[in-house]
Short mmCIF file of C-alpha atoms in Angstrom, two decimals:
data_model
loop_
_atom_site.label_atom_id
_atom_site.label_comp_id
_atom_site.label_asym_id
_atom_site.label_seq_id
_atom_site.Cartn_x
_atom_site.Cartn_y
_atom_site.Cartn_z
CA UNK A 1 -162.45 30.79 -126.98
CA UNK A 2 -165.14 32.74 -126.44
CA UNK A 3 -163.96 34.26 -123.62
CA UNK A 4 -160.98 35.61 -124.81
CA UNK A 5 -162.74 37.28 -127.38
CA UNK A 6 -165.26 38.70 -124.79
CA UNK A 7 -162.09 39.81 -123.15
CA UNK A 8 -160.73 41.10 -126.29
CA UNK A 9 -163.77 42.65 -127.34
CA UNK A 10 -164.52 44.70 -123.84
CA UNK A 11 -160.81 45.72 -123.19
CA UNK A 12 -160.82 47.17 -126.88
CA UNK A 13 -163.84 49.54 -126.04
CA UNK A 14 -161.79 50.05 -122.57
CA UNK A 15 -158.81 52.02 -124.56
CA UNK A 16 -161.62 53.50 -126.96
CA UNK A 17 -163.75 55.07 -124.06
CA UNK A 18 -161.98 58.66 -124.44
CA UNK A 19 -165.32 59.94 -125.03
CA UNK A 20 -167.00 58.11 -122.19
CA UNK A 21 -169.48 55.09 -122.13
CA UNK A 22 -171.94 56.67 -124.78
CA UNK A 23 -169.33 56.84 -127.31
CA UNK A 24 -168.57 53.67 -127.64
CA UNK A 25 -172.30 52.16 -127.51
CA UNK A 26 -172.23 52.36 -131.77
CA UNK A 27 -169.00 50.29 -131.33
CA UNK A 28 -170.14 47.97 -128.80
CA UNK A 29 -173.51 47.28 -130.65
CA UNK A 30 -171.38 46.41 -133.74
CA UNK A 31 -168.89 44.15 -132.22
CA UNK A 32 -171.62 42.47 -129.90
CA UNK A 33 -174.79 42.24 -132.28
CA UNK A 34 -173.19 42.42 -135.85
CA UNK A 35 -169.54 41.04 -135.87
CA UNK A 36 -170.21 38.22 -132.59
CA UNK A 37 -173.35 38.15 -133.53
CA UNK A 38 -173.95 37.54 -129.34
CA UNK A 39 -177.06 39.54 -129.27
CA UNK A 40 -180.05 40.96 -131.41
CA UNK A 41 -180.13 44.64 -131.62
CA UNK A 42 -183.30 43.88 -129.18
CA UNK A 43 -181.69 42.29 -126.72
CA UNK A 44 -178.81 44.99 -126.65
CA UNK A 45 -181.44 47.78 -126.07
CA UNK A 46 -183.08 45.96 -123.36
CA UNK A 47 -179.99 45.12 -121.96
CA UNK A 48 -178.66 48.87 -121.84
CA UNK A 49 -181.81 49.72 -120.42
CA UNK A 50 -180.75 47.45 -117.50
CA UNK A 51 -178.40 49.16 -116.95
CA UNK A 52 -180.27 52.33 -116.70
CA UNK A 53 -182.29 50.84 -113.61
CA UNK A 54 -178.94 50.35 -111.74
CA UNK A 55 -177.23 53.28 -109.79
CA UNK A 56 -173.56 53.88 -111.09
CA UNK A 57 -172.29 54.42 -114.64
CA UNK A 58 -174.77 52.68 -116.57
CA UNK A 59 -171.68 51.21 -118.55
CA UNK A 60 -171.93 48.56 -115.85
CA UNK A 61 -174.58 46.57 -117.94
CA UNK A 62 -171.68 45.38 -119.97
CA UNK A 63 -171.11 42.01 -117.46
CA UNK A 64 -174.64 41.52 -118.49
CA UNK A 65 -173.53 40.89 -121.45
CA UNK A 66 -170.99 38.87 -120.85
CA UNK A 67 -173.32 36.57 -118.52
CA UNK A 68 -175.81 36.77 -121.98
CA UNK A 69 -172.90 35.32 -123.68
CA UNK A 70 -170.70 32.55 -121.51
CA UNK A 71 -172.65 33.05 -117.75
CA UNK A 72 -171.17 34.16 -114.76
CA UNK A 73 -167.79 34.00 -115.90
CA UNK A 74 -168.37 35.52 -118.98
CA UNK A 75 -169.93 38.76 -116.76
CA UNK A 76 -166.42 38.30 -114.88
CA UNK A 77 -164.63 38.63 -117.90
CA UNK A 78 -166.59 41.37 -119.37
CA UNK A 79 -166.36 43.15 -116.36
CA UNK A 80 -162.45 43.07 -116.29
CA UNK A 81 -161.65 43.68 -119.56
CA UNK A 82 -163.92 46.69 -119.79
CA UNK A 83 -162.41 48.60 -116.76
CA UNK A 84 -159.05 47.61 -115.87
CA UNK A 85 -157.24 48.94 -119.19
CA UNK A 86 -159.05 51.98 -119.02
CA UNK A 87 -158.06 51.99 -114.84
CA UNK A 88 -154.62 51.05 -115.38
CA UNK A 89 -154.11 53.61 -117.97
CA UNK A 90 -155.74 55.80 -115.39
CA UNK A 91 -153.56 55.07 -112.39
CA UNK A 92 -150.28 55.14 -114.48
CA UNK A 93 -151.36 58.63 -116.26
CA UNK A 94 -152.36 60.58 -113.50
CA UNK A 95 -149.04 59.99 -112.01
CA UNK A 96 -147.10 61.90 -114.73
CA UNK A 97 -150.45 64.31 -115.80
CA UNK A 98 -148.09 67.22 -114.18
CA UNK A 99 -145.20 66.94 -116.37
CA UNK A 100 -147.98 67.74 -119.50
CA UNK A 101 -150.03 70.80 -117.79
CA UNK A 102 -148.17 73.55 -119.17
CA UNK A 103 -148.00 72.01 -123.18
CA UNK A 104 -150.24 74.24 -125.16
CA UNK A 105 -151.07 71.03 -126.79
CA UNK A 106 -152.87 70.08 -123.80
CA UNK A 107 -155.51 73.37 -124.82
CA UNK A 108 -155.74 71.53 -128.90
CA UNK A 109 -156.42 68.40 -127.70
CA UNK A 110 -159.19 69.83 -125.59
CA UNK A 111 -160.58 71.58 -127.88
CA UNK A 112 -160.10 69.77 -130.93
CA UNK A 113 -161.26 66.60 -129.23
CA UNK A 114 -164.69 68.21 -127.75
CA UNK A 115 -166.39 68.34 -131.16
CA UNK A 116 -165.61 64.56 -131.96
CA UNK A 117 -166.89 63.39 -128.43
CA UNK A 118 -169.97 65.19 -129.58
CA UNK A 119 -169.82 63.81 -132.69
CA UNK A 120 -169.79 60.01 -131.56
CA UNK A 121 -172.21 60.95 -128.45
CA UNK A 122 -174.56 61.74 -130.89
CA UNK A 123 -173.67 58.66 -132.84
CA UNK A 124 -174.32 57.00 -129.88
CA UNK A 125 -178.04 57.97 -129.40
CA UNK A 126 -178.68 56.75 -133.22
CA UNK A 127 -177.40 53.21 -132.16
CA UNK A 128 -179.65 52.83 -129.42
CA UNK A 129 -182.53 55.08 -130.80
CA UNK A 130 -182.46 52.51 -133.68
CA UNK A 131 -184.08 50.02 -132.12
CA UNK A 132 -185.14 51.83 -129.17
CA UNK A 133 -187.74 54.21 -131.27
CA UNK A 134 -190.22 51.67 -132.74
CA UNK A 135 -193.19 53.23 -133.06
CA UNK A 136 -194.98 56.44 -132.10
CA UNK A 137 -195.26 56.10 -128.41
CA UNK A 138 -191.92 55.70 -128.03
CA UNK A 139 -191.19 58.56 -129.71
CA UNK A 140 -193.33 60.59 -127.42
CA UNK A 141 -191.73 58.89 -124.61
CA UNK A 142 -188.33 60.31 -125.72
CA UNK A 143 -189.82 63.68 -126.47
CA UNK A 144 -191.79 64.11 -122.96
CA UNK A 145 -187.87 62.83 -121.38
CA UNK A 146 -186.17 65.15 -123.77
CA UNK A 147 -188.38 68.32 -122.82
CA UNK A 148 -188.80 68.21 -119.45
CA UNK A 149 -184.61 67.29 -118.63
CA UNK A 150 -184.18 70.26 -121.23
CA UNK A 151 -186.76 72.33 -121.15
CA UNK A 152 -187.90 72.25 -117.20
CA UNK A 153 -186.85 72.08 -114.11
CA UNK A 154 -183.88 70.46 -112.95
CA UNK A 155 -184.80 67.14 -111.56
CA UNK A 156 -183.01 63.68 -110.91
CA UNK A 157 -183.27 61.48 -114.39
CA UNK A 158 -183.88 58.70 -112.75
CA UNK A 159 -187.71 59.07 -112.21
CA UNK A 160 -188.10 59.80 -115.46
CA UNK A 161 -186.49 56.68 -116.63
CA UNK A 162 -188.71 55.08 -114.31
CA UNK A 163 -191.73 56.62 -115.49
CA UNK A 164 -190.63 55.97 -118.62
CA UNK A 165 -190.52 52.06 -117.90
CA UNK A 166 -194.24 52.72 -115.89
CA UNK A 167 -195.47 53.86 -119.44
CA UNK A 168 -193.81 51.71 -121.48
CA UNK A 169 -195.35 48.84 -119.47
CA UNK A 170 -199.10 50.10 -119.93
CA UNK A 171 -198.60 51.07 -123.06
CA UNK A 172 -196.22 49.05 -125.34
CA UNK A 173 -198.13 45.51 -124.23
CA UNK B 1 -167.47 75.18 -113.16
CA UNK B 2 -167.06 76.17 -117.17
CA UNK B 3 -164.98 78.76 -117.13
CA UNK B 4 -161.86 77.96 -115.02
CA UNK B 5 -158.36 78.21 -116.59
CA UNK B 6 -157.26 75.18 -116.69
CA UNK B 7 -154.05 76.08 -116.25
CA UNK B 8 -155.01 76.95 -112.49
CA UNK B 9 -156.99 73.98 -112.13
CA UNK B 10 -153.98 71.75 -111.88
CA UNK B 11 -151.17 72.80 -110.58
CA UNK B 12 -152.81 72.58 -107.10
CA UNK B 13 -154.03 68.69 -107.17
CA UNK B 14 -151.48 67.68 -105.59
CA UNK B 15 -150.70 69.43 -102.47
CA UNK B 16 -155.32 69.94 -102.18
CA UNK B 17 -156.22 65.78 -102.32
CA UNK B 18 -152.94 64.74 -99.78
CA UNK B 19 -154.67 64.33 -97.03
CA UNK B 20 -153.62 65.50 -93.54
CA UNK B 21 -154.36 62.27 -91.95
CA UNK B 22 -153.89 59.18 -93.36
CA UNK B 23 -157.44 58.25 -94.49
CA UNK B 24 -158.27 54.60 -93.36
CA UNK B 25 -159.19 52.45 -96.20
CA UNK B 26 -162.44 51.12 -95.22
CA UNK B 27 -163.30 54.50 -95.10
CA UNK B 28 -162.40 54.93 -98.71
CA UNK B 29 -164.55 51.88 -99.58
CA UNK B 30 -167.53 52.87 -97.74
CA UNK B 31 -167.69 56.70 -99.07
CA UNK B 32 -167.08 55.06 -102.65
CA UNK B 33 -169.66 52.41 -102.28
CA UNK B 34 -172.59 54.88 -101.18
CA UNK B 35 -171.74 56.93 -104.33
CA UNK B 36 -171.70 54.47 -106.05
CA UNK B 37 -175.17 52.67 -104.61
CA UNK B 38 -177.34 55.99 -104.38
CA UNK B 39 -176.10 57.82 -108.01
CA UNK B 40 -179.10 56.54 -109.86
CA UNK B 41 -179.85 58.55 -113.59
CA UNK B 42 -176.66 58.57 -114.39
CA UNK B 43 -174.75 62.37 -113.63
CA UNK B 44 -172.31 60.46 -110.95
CA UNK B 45 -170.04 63.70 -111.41
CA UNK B 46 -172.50 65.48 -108.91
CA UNK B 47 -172.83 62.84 -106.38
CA UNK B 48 -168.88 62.27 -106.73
CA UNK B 49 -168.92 66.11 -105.88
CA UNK B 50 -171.07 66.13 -103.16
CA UNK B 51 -169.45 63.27 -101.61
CA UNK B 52 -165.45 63.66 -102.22
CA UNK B 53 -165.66 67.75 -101.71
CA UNK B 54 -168.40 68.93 -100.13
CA UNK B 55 -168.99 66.03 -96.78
CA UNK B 56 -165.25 64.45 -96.92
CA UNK B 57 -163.64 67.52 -97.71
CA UNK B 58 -160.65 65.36 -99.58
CA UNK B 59 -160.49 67.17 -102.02
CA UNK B 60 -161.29 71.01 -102.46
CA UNK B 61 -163.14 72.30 -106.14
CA UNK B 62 -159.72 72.93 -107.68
CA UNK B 63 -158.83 69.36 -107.10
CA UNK B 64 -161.93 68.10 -107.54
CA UNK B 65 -161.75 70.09 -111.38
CA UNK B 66 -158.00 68.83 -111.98
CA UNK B 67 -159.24 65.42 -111.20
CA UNK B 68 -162.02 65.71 -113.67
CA UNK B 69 -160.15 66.96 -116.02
CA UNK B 70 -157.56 63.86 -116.15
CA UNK B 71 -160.58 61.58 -115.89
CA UNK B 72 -162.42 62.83 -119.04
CA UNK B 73 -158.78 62.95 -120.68
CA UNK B 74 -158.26 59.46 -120.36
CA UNK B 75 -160.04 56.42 -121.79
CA UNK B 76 -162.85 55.15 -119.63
CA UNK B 77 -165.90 56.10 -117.39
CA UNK B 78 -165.44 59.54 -114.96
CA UNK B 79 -167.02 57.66 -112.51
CA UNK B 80 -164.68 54.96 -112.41
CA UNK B 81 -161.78 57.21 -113.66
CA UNK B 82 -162.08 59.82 -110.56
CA UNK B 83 -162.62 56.36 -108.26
CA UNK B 84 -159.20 55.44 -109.17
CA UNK B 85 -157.60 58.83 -108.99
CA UNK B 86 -158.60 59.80 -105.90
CA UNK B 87 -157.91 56.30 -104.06
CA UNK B 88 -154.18 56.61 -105.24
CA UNK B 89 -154.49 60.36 -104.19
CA UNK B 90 -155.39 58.99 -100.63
CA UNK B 91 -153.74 55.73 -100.32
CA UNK B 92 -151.88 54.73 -103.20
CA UNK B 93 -152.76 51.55 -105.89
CA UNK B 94 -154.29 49.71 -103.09
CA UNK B 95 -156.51 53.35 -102.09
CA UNK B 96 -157.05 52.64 -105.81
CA UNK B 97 -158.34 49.37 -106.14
CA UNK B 98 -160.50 50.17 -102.86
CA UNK B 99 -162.38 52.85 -104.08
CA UNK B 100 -162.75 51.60 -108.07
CA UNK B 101 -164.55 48.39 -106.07
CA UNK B 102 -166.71 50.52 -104.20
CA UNK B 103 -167.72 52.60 -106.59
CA UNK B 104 -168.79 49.94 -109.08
CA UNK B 105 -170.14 46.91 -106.57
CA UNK B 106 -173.66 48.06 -105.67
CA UNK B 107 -174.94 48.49 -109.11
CA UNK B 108 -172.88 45.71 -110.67
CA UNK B 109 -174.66 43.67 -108.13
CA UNK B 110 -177.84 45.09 -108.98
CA UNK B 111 -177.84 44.97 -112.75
CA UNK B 112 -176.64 41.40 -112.58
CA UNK B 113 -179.76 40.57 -110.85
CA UNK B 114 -181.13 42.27 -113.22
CA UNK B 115 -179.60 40.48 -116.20
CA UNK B 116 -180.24 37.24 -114.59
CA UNK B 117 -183.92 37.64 -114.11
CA UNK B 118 -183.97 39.22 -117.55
CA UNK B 119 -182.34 36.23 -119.28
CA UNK B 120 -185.30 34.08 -117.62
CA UNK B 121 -187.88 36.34 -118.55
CA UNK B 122 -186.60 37.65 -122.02
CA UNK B 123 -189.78 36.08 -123.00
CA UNK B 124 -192.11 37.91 -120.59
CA UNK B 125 -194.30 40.13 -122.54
CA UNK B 126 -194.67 42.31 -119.11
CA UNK B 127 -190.68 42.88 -118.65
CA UNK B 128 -189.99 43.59 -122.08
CA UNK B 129 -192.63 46.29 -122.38
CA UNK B 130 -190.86 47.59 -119.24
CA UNK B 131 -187.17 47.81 -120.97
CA UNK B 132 -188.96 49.08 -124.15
CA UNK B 133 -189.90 52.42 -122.36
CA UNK B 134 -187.12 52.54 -120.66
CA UNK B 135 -185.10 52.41 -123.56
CA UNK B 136 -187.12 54.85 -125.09
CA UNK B 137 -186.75 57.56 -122.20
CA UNK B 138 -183.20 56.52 -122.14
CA UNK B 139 -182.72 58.11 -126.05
CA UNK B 140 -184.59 61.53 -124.53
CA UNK B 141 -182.54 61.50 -121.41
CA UNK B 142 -179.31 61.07 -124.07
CA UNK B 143 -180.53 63.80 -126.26
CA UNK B 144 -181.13 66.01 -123.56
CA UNK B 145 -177.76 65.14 -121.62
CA UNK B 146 -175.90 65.50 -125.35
CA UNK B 147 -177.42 69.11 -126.20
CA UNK B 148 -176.67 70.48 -122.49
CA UNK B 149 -172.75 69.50 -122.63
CA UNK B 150 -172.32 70.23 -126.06
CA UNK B 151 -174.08 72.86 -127.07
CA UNK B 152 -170.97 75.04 -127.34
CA UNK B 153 -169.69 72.85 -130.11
CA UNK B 154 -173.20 73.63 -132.20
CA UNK B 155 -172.22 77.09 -131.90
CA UNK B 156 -169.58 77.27 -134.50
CA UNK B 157 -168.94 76.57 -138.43
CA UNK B 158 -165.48 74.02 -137.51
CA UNK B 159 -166.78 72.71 -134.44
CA UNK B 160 -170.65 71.76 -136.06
CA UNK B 161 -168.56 70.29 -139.11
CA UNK B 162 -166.28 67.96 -137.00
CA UNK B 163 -169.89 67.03 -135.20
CA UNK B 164 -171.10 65.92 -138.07
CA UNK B 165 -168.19 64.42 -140.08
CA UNK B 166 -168.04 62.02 -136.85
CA UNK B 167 -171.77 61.47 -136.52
CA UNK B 168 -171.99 60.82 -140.29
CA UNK B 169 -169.16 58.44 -140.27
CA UNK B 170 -170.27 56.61 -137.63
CA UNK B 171 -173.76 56.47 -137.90
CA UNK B 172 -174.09 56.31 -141.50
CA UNK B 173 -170.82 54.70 -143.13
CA UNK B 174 -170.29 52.18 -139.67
CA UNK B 175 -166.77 53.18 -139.86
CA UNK B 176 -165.26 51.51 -137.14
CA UNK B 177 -164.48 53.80 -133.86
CA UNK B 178 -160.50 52.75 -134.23
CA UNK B 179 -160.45 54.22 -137.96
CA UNK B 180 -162.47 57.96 -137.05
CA UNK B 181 -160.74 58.48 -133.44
CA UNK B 182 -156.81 57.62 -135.48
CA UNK B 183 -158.17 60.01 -138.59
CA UNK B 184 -161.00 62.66 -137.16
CA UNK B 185 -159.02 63.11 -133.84
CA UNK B 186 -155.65 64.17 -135.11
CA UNK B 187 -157.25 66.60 -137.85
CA UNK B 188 -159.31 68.30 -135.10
CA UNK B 189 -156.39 68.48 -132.68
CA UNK B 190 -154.34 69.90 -135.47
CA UNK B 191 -157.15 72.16 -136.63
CA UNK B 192 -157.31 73.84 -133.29
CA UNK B 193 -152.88 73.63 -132.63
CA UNK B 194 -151.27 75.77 -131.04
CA UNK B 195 -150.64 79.42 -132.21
CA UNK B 196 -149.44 81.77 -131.25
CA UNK B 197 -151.04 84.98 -132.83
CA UNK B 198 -154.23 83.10 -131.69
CA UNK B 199 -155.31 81.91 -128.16
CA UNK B 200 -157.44 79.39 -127.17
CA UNK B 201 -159.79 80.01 -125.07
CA UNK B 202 -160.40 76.35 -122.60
CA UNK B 203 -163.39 75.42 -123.26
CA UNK B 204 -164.61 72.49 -120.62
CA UNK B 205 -168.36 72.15 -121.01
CA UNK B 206 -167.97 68.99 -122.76
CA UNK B 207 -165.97 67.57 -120.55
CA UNK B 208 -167.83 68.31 -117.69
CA UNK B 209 -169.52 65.16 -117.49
CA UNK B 210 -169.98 62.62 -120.33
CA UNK B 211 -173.23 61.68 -120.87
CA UNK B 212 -175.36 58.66 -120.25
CA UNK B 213 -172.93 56.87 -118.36
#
C-alpha cells in the first residue's frame, strides 16, 4: 500500500515538474512530511542536502526517500514514478514539438509561464529555508553562498556547498 | 544564449542532431554517464553543453537551444529531459532509455550510499551538522541561482505581481501546486496572448536552466 502511494505521490510531482525540480520541493515537502507524514521537515532538509553532495540533478535524492520510507524497493519505486511520466511525456512530445513552433501561443505560454516558475522557485527556497535557516550561522552561511555565486566570480557551486558542509560541521556541533 | 528568436531555434533540430553516422549506443551511454558522474553543483545545462555540442559535436547550438527549449517546456528535470531527447534524436526510444540511464546512474548510485549511511547515522551528531550547512549553503546557492535566471521577471509591474501571487500562494496559503499551476498558469498565459498590435518579445532567461536541480 505504501508503495503505490509512493508511486502515486512521485509520478504526481513527475507531471507537476514544468518548472523544474525546485518547484515542486514546497509540494514534495507537503505530500512527504505533512500529508504521509514519511518524514520530519528535518529529515527532508538533510535529505535534499544529500542530494546536493551527488553529481546530477539533485532531484535524484528523491529514491532516498523512498528507501527512508519502504527500503530499497521503495527507492525503486520513487525513482520510477518520479522520472518516467515526466520522460514519457518527453519522448512522445518532442516527436510532434514541430507541428506547435509557429503558434504564437507558443511565445504566451513562454512568457506568461516564466513569472510563475519564478514564483514557485522562490516558493521553493522558503520550503527548504524553513528548516534549513535555524539560527544565525546558518544564515551567514547562506549569505557568504549567496554573495559570492552572485556577487563574485564565476565559480563551480559545488565547493561552496562543500565548504558549506566543512562549516556547518565545525560550527553547528 | 538569451536573445535568440525562438522561432529560428527550432526549425533546424531536426536535420542539426541526425547524425551522419549511426552513433553506437554504448557510446551514447558512456558520454551520458560522464555528464552525468562529473556535473556536481547542480548547472548540468553547461556540462550537457560542453559534452553533446562542443566534444561530440551531435548537436550544433541551434539544436542544442531547440532541445532546451522542449526540455524546460515539458514537465520534468532538463537534465533528464535533454537525456531523453537527444537519445531518440540519435537512436530512437532505445537511444532514449540509454542515455536517460546514463545520465542519472552515477549519482543515483552515489546519493543512495548516501541515504543509506545517512539512515544509520541520522543520529550522528557529526553527519547531521554536516547536512545542516549544507542545507544552509544550499538556500544561498538557490537564491543566487533564482535571482540570476529570473531577474527579468523582477523587472516589470505584471511579471513581479504574478511572482508574488505564486510565491504568496504557495508559501503562505499552502495552496496545493495542482490548484495555482490550473488557476495562476492560464491567467498569465492569457495575460501575455497573442496580439497582434503588440509583439512579444521571447524572452528565455528563465528557461535557460532551472535552478537547483
Amino acid at each position: 500500500m505504501v508503495l503505490l502511494q509512493l508511486l502515486g505521490v512521485f509520478a504526481l510531482l513527475s507531471v507537476l515538474a514544468v518548472g523544474g525540480g525546485t518547484a515542486i520541493l514546497p509540494e514534495m515537502k507537503a505530500l512527504t512530511v505533512t500529508q504521509f507524514g514519511w518524514l520530519t521537515p528535518d529529515q527532508f532538509r538533510d535529505i535534499y542536502s544529500l542530494g546536493q553532495l551527488a553529481p546530477g540533478p539533485n532531484m535524484l535524492m528523491v529514491s532516498v526517500i523512498g528507501y527512508h520510507v519502504h527500503g530499497y524497493a521503495g527507492a525503486l519505486l520513487a525513482f520510477v514514478g518520479f522520472f518516467l511520466p515526466c520522460s514519457l511525456i518527453t519522448l512522445a512530445t518532442t516527436r510532434i514539438w514541430d507541428y506547435f513552433k509557429d503558434s504564437p501561443w507558443r511565445l504566451a505560454v513562454q512568457r506568461g509561464m516564466a513569472p510563475v516558475v519564478v514564483g514557485l522557485m522562490g516558493a521553493g527556497i522558503v520550503a527548504i529555508a524553513h528548516t534549513a535557516i535555524i539560527n544565525w550561522i546558518t544564515v551567514l552561511i547562506a549569505a557568504a553562498v549567496f554573495a559570492v555565486l552572485y556577487y563574485g566570480r564565476k565559480m563551480n557551486p559545488a565547493i561552496l556547498i562543500l565548504v558549506g558542509g566543512v562549516a556547518g560541521f565545525i560550527l553547528l556541533r | 544564449m538569451s536573445d535568440l528568436p525562438s522561432g529560428e531555434t527550432n526549425e533546424t533540430v531536426t536535420a542539426t542532431v541526425a547524425a551522419p553516422v549511426r552513433v553506437p549506443l554504448w557510446e551514447i551511454f558512456w558520454t551520458f554517464l560522464v555528464i552525468g558522474g562529473t556535473s556536481f553543483g547542480g548547472g548540468v545545462v553547461a556540462y550537457l553543453r560542453n559534452g553533446l555540442v562542443t566534444k561530440k559535436g551531435w548537436l550544433d547550438d541551434e539544436g542544442f537551444l531547440a532541445a532546451l527549449e522542449i526540455s524546460q517546456a515539458l514537465p520534468g528535470l532538463n537534465a533528464t529531459n535533454m537525456s531523453v531527447i537527444v537519445g531518440d534524436r540519435l537512436r530512437g526510444p532505445i537511444g532514449a532509455v540509454v542515455a536517460f540511464l546514463g545520465m542519472t546512474l552515477p549519482g543515483s548510485a552515489l546519493v543512495m550510499i548516501l541515504g543509506v549511511v545517512y539512515a544509520a547515522n541520522h543520529h550522528n551528531q557529526a553527519i547531521i551538522s554536516v547536512l545542516k550547512g549544507v542545507g544552509a549553503a544550499s538556500v544561498g546557492l538557490l537564491l543566487a541561482v533564482t535571482l540570476q535566471i529570473g531577474h527579468k521577471q523582477l523587472e516589470h509591474a505584471l511579471d513581479i505581481s504574478l511572482v508574488v501571487l505564486t510565491l504568496v500562494l504557495v508559501s503562505i496559503f499552502h495552496v496545493s501546486l495542482v490548484i495555482v499551476l490550473l488557476t495562476v498558469g492560464p491567467l498569465a498565459i492569457y495575460l501575455y496572448r497573442p496580439h497582434p498590435a503588440r509583439e512579444l518579445k521571447p524572452d528565455k532567461t528563465v528557461f535557460d536552466k532551472k535552478g537547483g536541480e
